[in-house]
Amino acid sequence: MSDTPFGFGLPPEEPDDGDEGKKKDQESGGGQGPSNPFGFGLPGAGGFGSPGADNPFAAMFGSLSPNDLGAAFQQLGQMLSYEGGPVNWDMAKQIARQTVSQGTADGTKDSSVGPADRSAVQEAVRLADLWLDDATSLPSGAGTAVAWSRAEWVEATLPAWQELVDPVAERVGAAMGDVLPEEMQAMAGPLIGMMRSMGGAMFGTQIGQAVGVLAGEVVGSTDIGLPLGPAGKAALLPVNIETFGKDLGVPKEEVRLYLALREAAHQRLFAHVPWLRSHLFGAVDGYARGIKVDTAKLEDVVGQFDPQNPEQLQDALQQGMFQPEDTPEQKAALARLETALALVEGWVDAVVHAAAKPRLSSADALRETLRRRRASDGPAEQTFATLIGLELRPRRLRDASRLWASLTDARGVDGRDALWHHPDMLPTASDLDDPDGFVHREQIDFSELDKMLGEAASGGSTGKPDLSKGDGNSGDSEAGEDRKKDDDSE
């Protein structure tokens, strides 16, 4: 037995009786038992109810190596002592970093970004911004260009993941207390608190695993159509770009430049359409808050809850206890989100193609590769589908891209980009069904209304809104005038 309690810092020892000892150890659950009771994926962790369960500590920790035992105690303490929000984000970050350090399925390991890669990324973003000047009226939105490792991507994007996931996790935490009868809630206070702590840990574990896996695939900060990184910072991941372009038969410089075009285009859109980020995140939040918790399933879990078997909560989360409510409001929220994602990705696709087509021989091939990749069911989509039944895929990417291209032909770059002035001006889901009807729809001349509003403002009227205070859904003065126009018309 190890002289050091709990085995901190010591490697596992060989059994005294050699191969026979190994065989007995395996038969007793060591190294080959079921997944550990806390769902943390520790190597060799056994579960409750395994042989040796008469000794609860042996059942819990007997199959762990000495090194893993210290980590198990640490994670157990974190899980039971957590008193923060609905998701244990400290645990999520820890799990994500652990997942990144293990490398991807193809054996690619994370690595620090060297000076050469940093310089290459900065030059690619600089050139991409020059090319985009001809393809869009929106000015550059990237104040800086950075090259991230996978671990740096995790650190930089966790705040955005928190904003996306917390709404539905909050509903789970509340539901855990609501399923108990009111007269029992006071008596079961400690149990409810423990369950909420464990629920936060389970959510943290799932999100951490998904973010860690996603960090091994993304090539920038906007891959899923949402601005996950800090505003104004165009980011690329050299190690993932290398993997992405390995079998394409395209020069590495062209791959990097095309991906820089996409990142820089996203940055322009989110920087100069000030209502867009809140619009997208608000659509996710609105959909999540309309999710109905399957209380029957949760009641069953709570009724049979065994403190010695907390993986039941993990299984319930993985199987999904959330159901979209079949209401007009919920359907509208989902349609609004899917359309917004399609419009963002379609605009980027059209603008990048216009900038790259005359300059890169591989533009068509790279465009198709990225379209198919974006439409695939990756780890981010799997995470949201598991937790709240939501897939962050632009299902109508090609339709939206064709609509933006047709708008460019009919109204020019300025006329196309002017639609981003206010969300009410954007195409709708029905417009994606009839792009020609939207493109050739008669445009309203706002010049007379603008003149009237200007005269009213100069005469001391307060009818024109003060956009400097903003409400998260307003853009610039033109957006405000559009909204004023709608109010007057009613």
XYZ file of C-alpha atoms in Angstrom:
490
model
C 0.000 0.000 0.000
C 1.252 3.454 -0.766
C 2.857 5.412 2.070
C 1.246 8.561 0.742
C -2.465 8.814 1.639
C -4.889 8.858 -1.322
C -2.036 8.175 -3.725
C -1.319 11.801 -4.625
C 1.575 12.038 -7.034
C 2.530 8.342 -7.023
C 2.213 5.958 -9.978
C 0.163 2.759 -9.595
C 2.079 -0.112 -8.049
C 2.406 -3.583 -9.528
C 0.517 -6.327 -7.621
C 2.710 -8.437 -5.379
C 1.783 -11.623 -7.233
C 2.485 -10.387 -10.756
C 0.150 -11.451 -13.556
C -2.158 -13.295 -11.178
C -2.594 -10.100 -9.216
C -3.418 -8.208 -12.408
C -5.996 -10.811 -13.328
C -7.620 -10.626 -9.903
C -7.594 -6.860 -10.053
C -9.407 -6.913 -13.394
C -11.942 -9.402 -12.100
C -12.629 -7.161 -9.108
C -13.424 -4.223 -11.380
C -10.042 -2.533 -11.514
C -9.383 -0.857 -14.839
C -12.319 -2.418 -16.644
C -15.361 -1.433 -14.577
C -18.301 0.615 -15.786
C -18.069 4.359 -16.077
C -17.343 6.094 -12.789
C -20.307 7.289 -10.716
C -19.807 10.960 -11.378
C -19.705 10.869 -15.155
C -16.297 12.553 -15.387
C -14.669 10.014 -17.679
C -11.760 9.184 -15.372
C -9.703 6.318 -16.752
C -10.339 3.022 -15.072
C -13.080 4.325 -12.796
C -15.511 1.746 -11.422
C -19.130 2.288 -10.518
C -21.364 1.743 -7.556
C -22.689 -1.720 -7.213
C -19.518 -3.288 -8.550
C -17.827 -6.117 -6.650
C -16.597 -4.912 -3.295
C -19.619 -2.713 -2.726
C -19.803 -3.827 0.901
C -17.050 -1.307 1.447
C -18.482 1.947 0.052
C -15.064 3.537 -0.352
C -13.799 0.472 -2.164
C -16.862 0.530 -4.381
C -16.365 4.229 -5.109
C -12.622 4.447 -5.474
C -11.138 0.944 -5.322
C -10.660 0.669 -9.086
C -8.946 4.043 -9.456
C -5.217 4.298 -9.765
C -3.577 6.318 -6.987
C -3.069 9.270 -9.301
C -6.711 9.272 -10.392
C -7.942 8.926 -6.814
C -6.777 12.423 -5.903
C -8.532 13.854 -8.957
C -11.711 11.936 -8.076
C -11.801 13.379 -4.559
C -11.130 16.851 -5.915
C -13.917 16.640 -8.500
C -16.336 15.125 -5.984
C -15.658 18.030 -3.636
C -16.194 20.527 -6.455
C -19.465 18.904 -7.397
C -20.995 18.796 -3.912
C -19.704 22.174 -2.737
C -20.676 24.164 -5.830
C -23.116 26.971 -5.010
C -22.956 29.098 -8.155
C -25.312 29.388 -11.133
C -27.127 26.615 -12.991
C -23.914 25.352 -14.641
C -20.628 24.677 -12.903
C -18.493 26.620 -15.378
C -15.279 26.044 -13.468
C -15.798 22.348 -14.007
C -16.792 22.937 -17.636
C -13.505 24.734 -18.275
C -11.546 22.028 -16.510
C -13.202 19.251 -18.526
C -12.755 21.201 -21.779
C -9.054 21.731 -21.085
C -8.630 18.051 -20.240
C -10.382 17.068 -23.468
C -8.147 19.383 -25.481
C -4.989 18.008 -23.872
C -5.949 14.490 -24.941
C -5.826 15.468 -28.610
C -8.259 14.660 -31.395
C -9.291 11.284 -32.753
C -6.739 11.530 -35.570
C -3.928 11.917 -33.044
C -3.396 15.647 -33.503
C -2.240 17.316 -30.309
C -2.681 20.931 -29.312
C 0.394 23.121 -29.377
C 1.381 26.683 -28.619
C 1.281 29.041 -31.579
C 4.724 30.098 -32.771
C 5.799 33.464 -34.216
C 5.671 32.194 -37.807
C 2.024 31.092 -37.516
C 1.027 34.304 -35.745
C 2.587 36.378 -38.498
C 0.931 34.248 -41.205
C -2.504 34.663 -39.622
C -2.113 38.415 -39.239
C -1.041 38.766 -42.873
C -3.915 36.575 -44.084
C -6.514 38.637 -42.185
C -4.960 41.893 -43.435
C -5.142 40.694 -47.060
C -8.649 39.305 -46.551
C -9.855 42.692 -45.338
C -8.437 44.352 -48.460
C -10.266 41.904 -50.711
C -13.528 42.290 -48.790
C -13.508 46.059 -49.359
C -14.632 45.354 -52.934
C -17.321 42.864 -51.915
C -19.199 44.668 -49.136
C -19.992 48.197 -48.014
C -19.409 47.247 -44.375
C -15.951 48.398 -43.234
C -13.427 46.219 -41.467
C -14.573 44.902 -38.113
C -11.344 43.249 -36.980
C -9.303 45.573 -34.818
C -6.779 42.789 -34.223
C -5.942 39.408 -35.724
C -4.810 36.611 -33.432
C -3.712 33.008 -33.782
C -5.070 30.748 -31.043
C -4.214 27.314 -29.797
C -7.160 25.055 -28.983
C -6.785 25.779 -25.271
C -6.839 29.525 -25.963
C -10.023 29.084 -28.003
C -11.663 27.359 -25.011
C -10.714 30.171 -22.655
C -11.865 32.896 -25.051
C -15.254 31.379 -25.955
C -16.526 30.125 -22.590
C -18.289 33.443 -21.754
C -20.392 33.107 -24.908
C -21.217 29.477 -24.166
C -22.326 30.539 -20.699
C -24.724 33.074 -22.183
C -26.173 30.430 -24.495
C -26.525 27.533 -22.065
C -27.487 29.143 -18.747
C -31.167 29.835 -19.653
C -32.123 26.193 -20.109
C -29.892 24.972 -17.279
C -31.661 27.443 -15.017
C -34.968 25.813 -15.872
C -33.587 22.418 -14.891
C -32.391 23.690 -11.525
C -35.806 25.160 -10.770
C -37.584 22.027 -11.963
C -35.553 19.848 -9.604
C -37.147 21.608 -6.650
C -40.599 21.978 -8.180
C -41.185 18.247 -8.677
C -41.320 17.640 -4.916
C -44.558 18.389 -3.054
C -44.437 21.753 -1.309
C -44.719 20.230 2.175
C -41.676 18.053 1.449
C -39.457 20.768 0.009
C -38.475 22.192 3.411
C -37.628 18.742 4.738
C -35.723 17.840 1.593
C -33.790 21.103 1.435
C -30.304 19.526 1.722
C -31.195 16.892 -0.855
C -32.500 19.512 -3.298
C -29.378 21.579 -2.795
C -27.189 18.561 -3.455
C -29.174 17.632 -6.553
C -28.871 21.169 -7.920
C -25.140 21.125 -7.280
C -24.880 17.798 -9.056
C -27.092 19.028 -11.886
C -24.767 22.001 -12.350
C -21.823 19.622 -12.409
C -23.506 17.340 -14.945
C -24.264 20.265 -17.229
C -20.710 21.509 -16.764
C -19.343 18.106 -17.670
C -21.408 17.817 -20.843
C -20.685 21.351 -21.989
C -17.006 20.977 -21.153
C -16.722 17.787 -23.159
C -18.517 19.297 -26.146
C -16.496 22.528 -26.091
C -13.281 20.525 -25.762
C -14.151 18.369 -28.765
C -15.288 21.400 -30.745
C -11.957 23.101 -30.014
C -10.311 20.305 -31.987
C -12.372 21.103 -35.107
C -13.045 24.835 -35.356
C -10.793 27.000 -37.511
C -11.877 30.397 -36.130
C -14.111 32.170 -33.627
C -17.269 32.274 -35.770
C -17.529 28.743 -37.157
C -21.044 28.091 -35.854
C -22.432 31.417 -37.073
C -22.396 33.038 -33.633
C -19.732 35.447 -32.370
C -18.099 33.285 -29.707
C -14.932 35.348 -29.241
C -14.237 38.890 -28.055
C -15.650 41.644 -30.262
C -13.322 42.985 -32.935
C -10.822 40.148 -32.654
C -10.453 37.960 -35.757
C -9.063 34.602 -34.642
C -7.778 31.566 -36.514
C -6.442 28.247 -35.176
C -3.322 27.238 -37.170
C -3.205 23.648 -35.889
C -6.810 23.017 -37.002
C -6.322 24.814 -40.313
C -3.433 22.448 -40.987
C -5.678 19.443 -40.330
C -8.591 20.885 -42.305
C -6.527 21.454 -45.445
C -4.415 18.298 -45.257
C -6.348 16.188 -47.791
C -7.882 18.923 -49.943
C -5.053 19.202 -52.463
C -5.084 22.982 -52.035
C -2.001 25.035 -51.095
C -1.930 25.791 -47.383
C -1.680 29.527 -48.033
C -4.914 29.499 -50.048
C -6.751 27.507 -47.380
C -5.624 29.918 -44.684
C -6.558 32.952 -46.770
C -10.025 31.623 -47.612
C -10.717 30.893 -43.940
C -9.411 34.352 -43.059
C -11.931 35.804 -45.530
C -14.766 34.038 -43.736
C -13.580 35.121 -40.286
C -13.075 38.722 -41.409
C -16.518 38.796 -43.099
C -18.189 37.607 -39.901
C -16.303 40.255 -37.943
C -17.537 43.016 -40.284
C -21.115 41.879 -39.954
C -21.151 41.610 -36.165
C -19.169 44.828 -35.671
C -21.311 47.064 -37.904
C -24.753 45.535 -37.350
C -24.992 46.370 -33.646
C -28.321 44.655 -33.042
C -27.299 41.352 -34.652
C -25.525 39.699 -31.735
C -28.367 40.355 -29.301
C -30.845 39.275 -31.977
C -29.171 35.879 -32.386
C -28.489 35.272 -28.706
C -31.991 36.502 -27.889
C -33.457 34.000 -30.351
C -31.515 31.177 -28.676
C -32.645 32.396 -25.254
C -36.260 32.745 -26.383
C -36.296 29.239 -27.762
C -34.609 27.796 -24.667
C -37.065 29.484 -22.307
C -39.933 27.931 -24.213
C -38.579 24.445 -23.630
C -40.774 22.307 -21.408
C -39.042 20.098 -18.860
C -40.361 16.533 -18.903
C -41.525 16.636 -15.286
C -42.757 13.052 -15.399
C -39.277 11.824 -16.206
C -37.727 14.190 -13.674
C -40.189 13.091 -10.977
C -39.281 9.502 -11.692
C -35.583 10.304 -11.358
C -36.124 12.244 -8.129
C -38.427 9.586 -6.678
C -35.838 6.876 -7.237
C -32.818 9.065 -6.560
C -30.062 7.214 -4.754
C -27.301 9.423 -3.327
C -24.934 6.511 -3.972
C -25.932 6.430 -7.627
C -25.747 10.038 -8.903
C -25.085 8.971 -12.489
C -28.861 8.660 -12.814
C -28.992 12.415 -13.282
C -26.310 12.210 -15.958
C -28.255 9.506 -17.800
C -31.447 11.579 -17.635
C -29.688 14.595 -19.112
C -28.065 12.527 -21.853
C -31.379 10.923 -22.794
C -32.958 14.356 -22.938
C -35.723 15.501 -20.617
C -36.606 18.601 -22.615
C -39.372 18.911 -25.149
C -40.180 21.910 -27.364
C -43.657 23.189 -26.590
C -45.908 22.861 -29.603
C -47.113 26.447 -29.461
C -47.141 29.188 -32.093
C -44.679 31.194 -29.987
C -42.185 28.330 -29.774
C -42.459 27.556 -33.480
C -41.935 31.234 -34.264
C -38.862 31.366 -32.025
C -37.336 28.351 -33.761
C -38.120 29.709 -37.233
C -36.657 33.100 -36.292
C -33.439 31.496 -35.072
C -33.029 29.172 -38.061
C -33.700 32.007 -40.502
C -31.273 34.355 -38.749
C -28.501 31.745 -38.790
C -29.153 31.042 -42.470
C -29.084 34.750 -43.348
C -25.783 35.319 -41.529
C -24.093 32.288 -43.057
C -25.619 32.966 -46.482
C -24.365 36.564 -46.498
C -20.862 35.482 -45.473
C -20.884 32.753 -48.102
C -21.955 35.143 -50.877
C -19.580 37.947 -49.880
C -16.565 35.665 -49.455
C -17.242 33.987 -52.787
C -17.433 37.362 -54.526
C -14.083 38.355 -52.989
C -12.294 35.039 -53.538
C -13.580 33.866 -56.932
C -11.494 36.287 -59.069
C -8.363 35.746 -56.979
C -8.216 32.108 -55.798
C -8.329 29.177 -58.191
C -9.551 26.938 -55.362
C -12.432 29.226 -54.350
C -15.213 26.958 -55.660
C -13.785 23.808 -54.079
C -13.216 25.465 -50.717
C -16.682 26.982 -50.769
C -18.352 23.612 -51.320
C -16.184 21.907 -48.693
C -17.136 24.476 -46.086
C -20.816 24.343 -47.004
C -20.896 20.604 -46.433
C -18.858 20.907 -43.261
C -21.178 23.595 -41.889
C -24.230 21.453 -42.606
C -22.841 18.425 -40.744
C -23.954 17.476 -37.259
C -20.885 18.415 -35.236
C -20.292 18.432 -31.469
C -21.805 21.864 -30.894
C -25.045 20.808 -32.598
C -25.040 17.502 -30.690
C -24.641 19.311 -27.385
C -27.553 21.663 -27.979
C -29.704 18.877 -29.420
C -29.046 16.765 -26.310
C -29.638 19.550 -23.824
C -32.535 21.488 -25.351
C -33.372 19.870 -28.686
C -31.819 22.758 -30.622
C -29.540 22.364 -33.628
C -27.412 25.364 -34.592
C -27.293 24.520 -38.264
C -28.246 26.950 -41.032
C -30.570 24.535 -42.763
C -31.214 26.958 -45.609
C -27.686 28.182 -46.164
C -27.767 27.648 -49.938
C -31.156 29.355 -50.312
C -29.931 32.341 -48.309
C -26.690 32.555 -50.274
C -28.594 32.605 -53.575
C -30.910 35.307 -52.264
C -27.985 37.548 -51.211
C -26.281 37.001 -54.576
C -29.495 37.921 -56.415
C -29.851 41.030 -54.257
C -26.323 42.052 -55.221
C -27.186 41.747 -58.910
C -30.464 43.649 -58.536
C -29.588 46.373 -56.008
C -25.803 46.433 -55.866
C -23.547 45.927 -52.870
C -24.834 49.002 -51.028
C -28.491 48.109 -51.561
C -27.896 44.548 -50.394
C -26.008 45.509 -47.239
C -28.528 48.232 -46.379
C -30.953 45.484 -45.376
C -28.882 44.930 -42.227
C -29.933 48.348 -40.897
C -32.824 46.806 -38.964
C -34.055 43.236 -38.374
C -37.484 44.068 -39.813
C -35.852 44.780 -43.172
C -34.290 41.329 -43.509
C -35.755 38.532 -45.625
C -38.036 36.111 -43.805
C -38.371 32.343 -44.062
C -41.118 32.800 -46.679
C -38.797 35.090 -48.639
C -36.285 32.244 -48.827
C -39.055 30.244 -50.483
C -39.595 33.034 -53.050
C -36.262 34.870 -53.401
C -37.205 36.457 -56.733
C -40.312 37.972 -55.200
C -38.246 39.548 -52.428
C -35.447 40.732 -54.686
C -37.753 42.495 -57.123
C -40.223 43.773 -54.559
C -40.744 47.503 -54.984
C -38.553 49.408 -52.555
C -40.201 52.159 -50.541
C -38.744 55.634 -50.974
C -38.051 56.919 -47.462
C -36.704 60.301 -48.610
C -39.947 62.255 -47.995
C -40.431 60.648 -44.591
C -36.820 61.406 -43.674
C -37.379 65.034 -44.655
C -40.523 65.274 -42.522
C -38.783 63.692 -39.553
C -35.876 66.054 -39.939
C -38.159 69.073 -39.982
C -40.043 67.805 -36.940
C -36.800 67.259 -35.071
C -35.511 70.741 -35.887
C -38.788 72.154 -34.596
C -38.180 70.613 -31.194
C -40.240 67.448 -31.636
C -39.176 64.423 -29.632
C -40.724 62.034 -32.112
C -37.378 60.891 -33.462
C -35.914 58.315 -31.081
C -32.591 58.817 -29.304
C -30.602 55.853 -30.622
C -27.544 56.684 -28.573
C -29.151 54.843 -25.668
C -30.014 51.754 -27.727
C -32.117 48.830 -26.566
C -30.114 45.968 -28.036
C -32.369 45.758 -31.084
C -31.602 49.061 -32.736
C -28.780 49.899 -35.044
C -27.991 53.352 -36.405
C -30.143 56.378 -37.181
C -31.503 54.803 -40.345
C -32.822 51.848 -38.331
C -34.505 54.271 -35.963
C -36.151 56.138 -38.810
C -37.376 52.850 -40.273
C -38.966 51.961 -36.963
C -40.535 55.471 -36.717
C -41.910 55.017 -40.168
C -43.572 51.765 -39.152
C -45.139 53.406 -36.091
C -46.487 56.327 -38.159
C -47.924 54.025 -40.811
C -49.942 52.230 -38.182
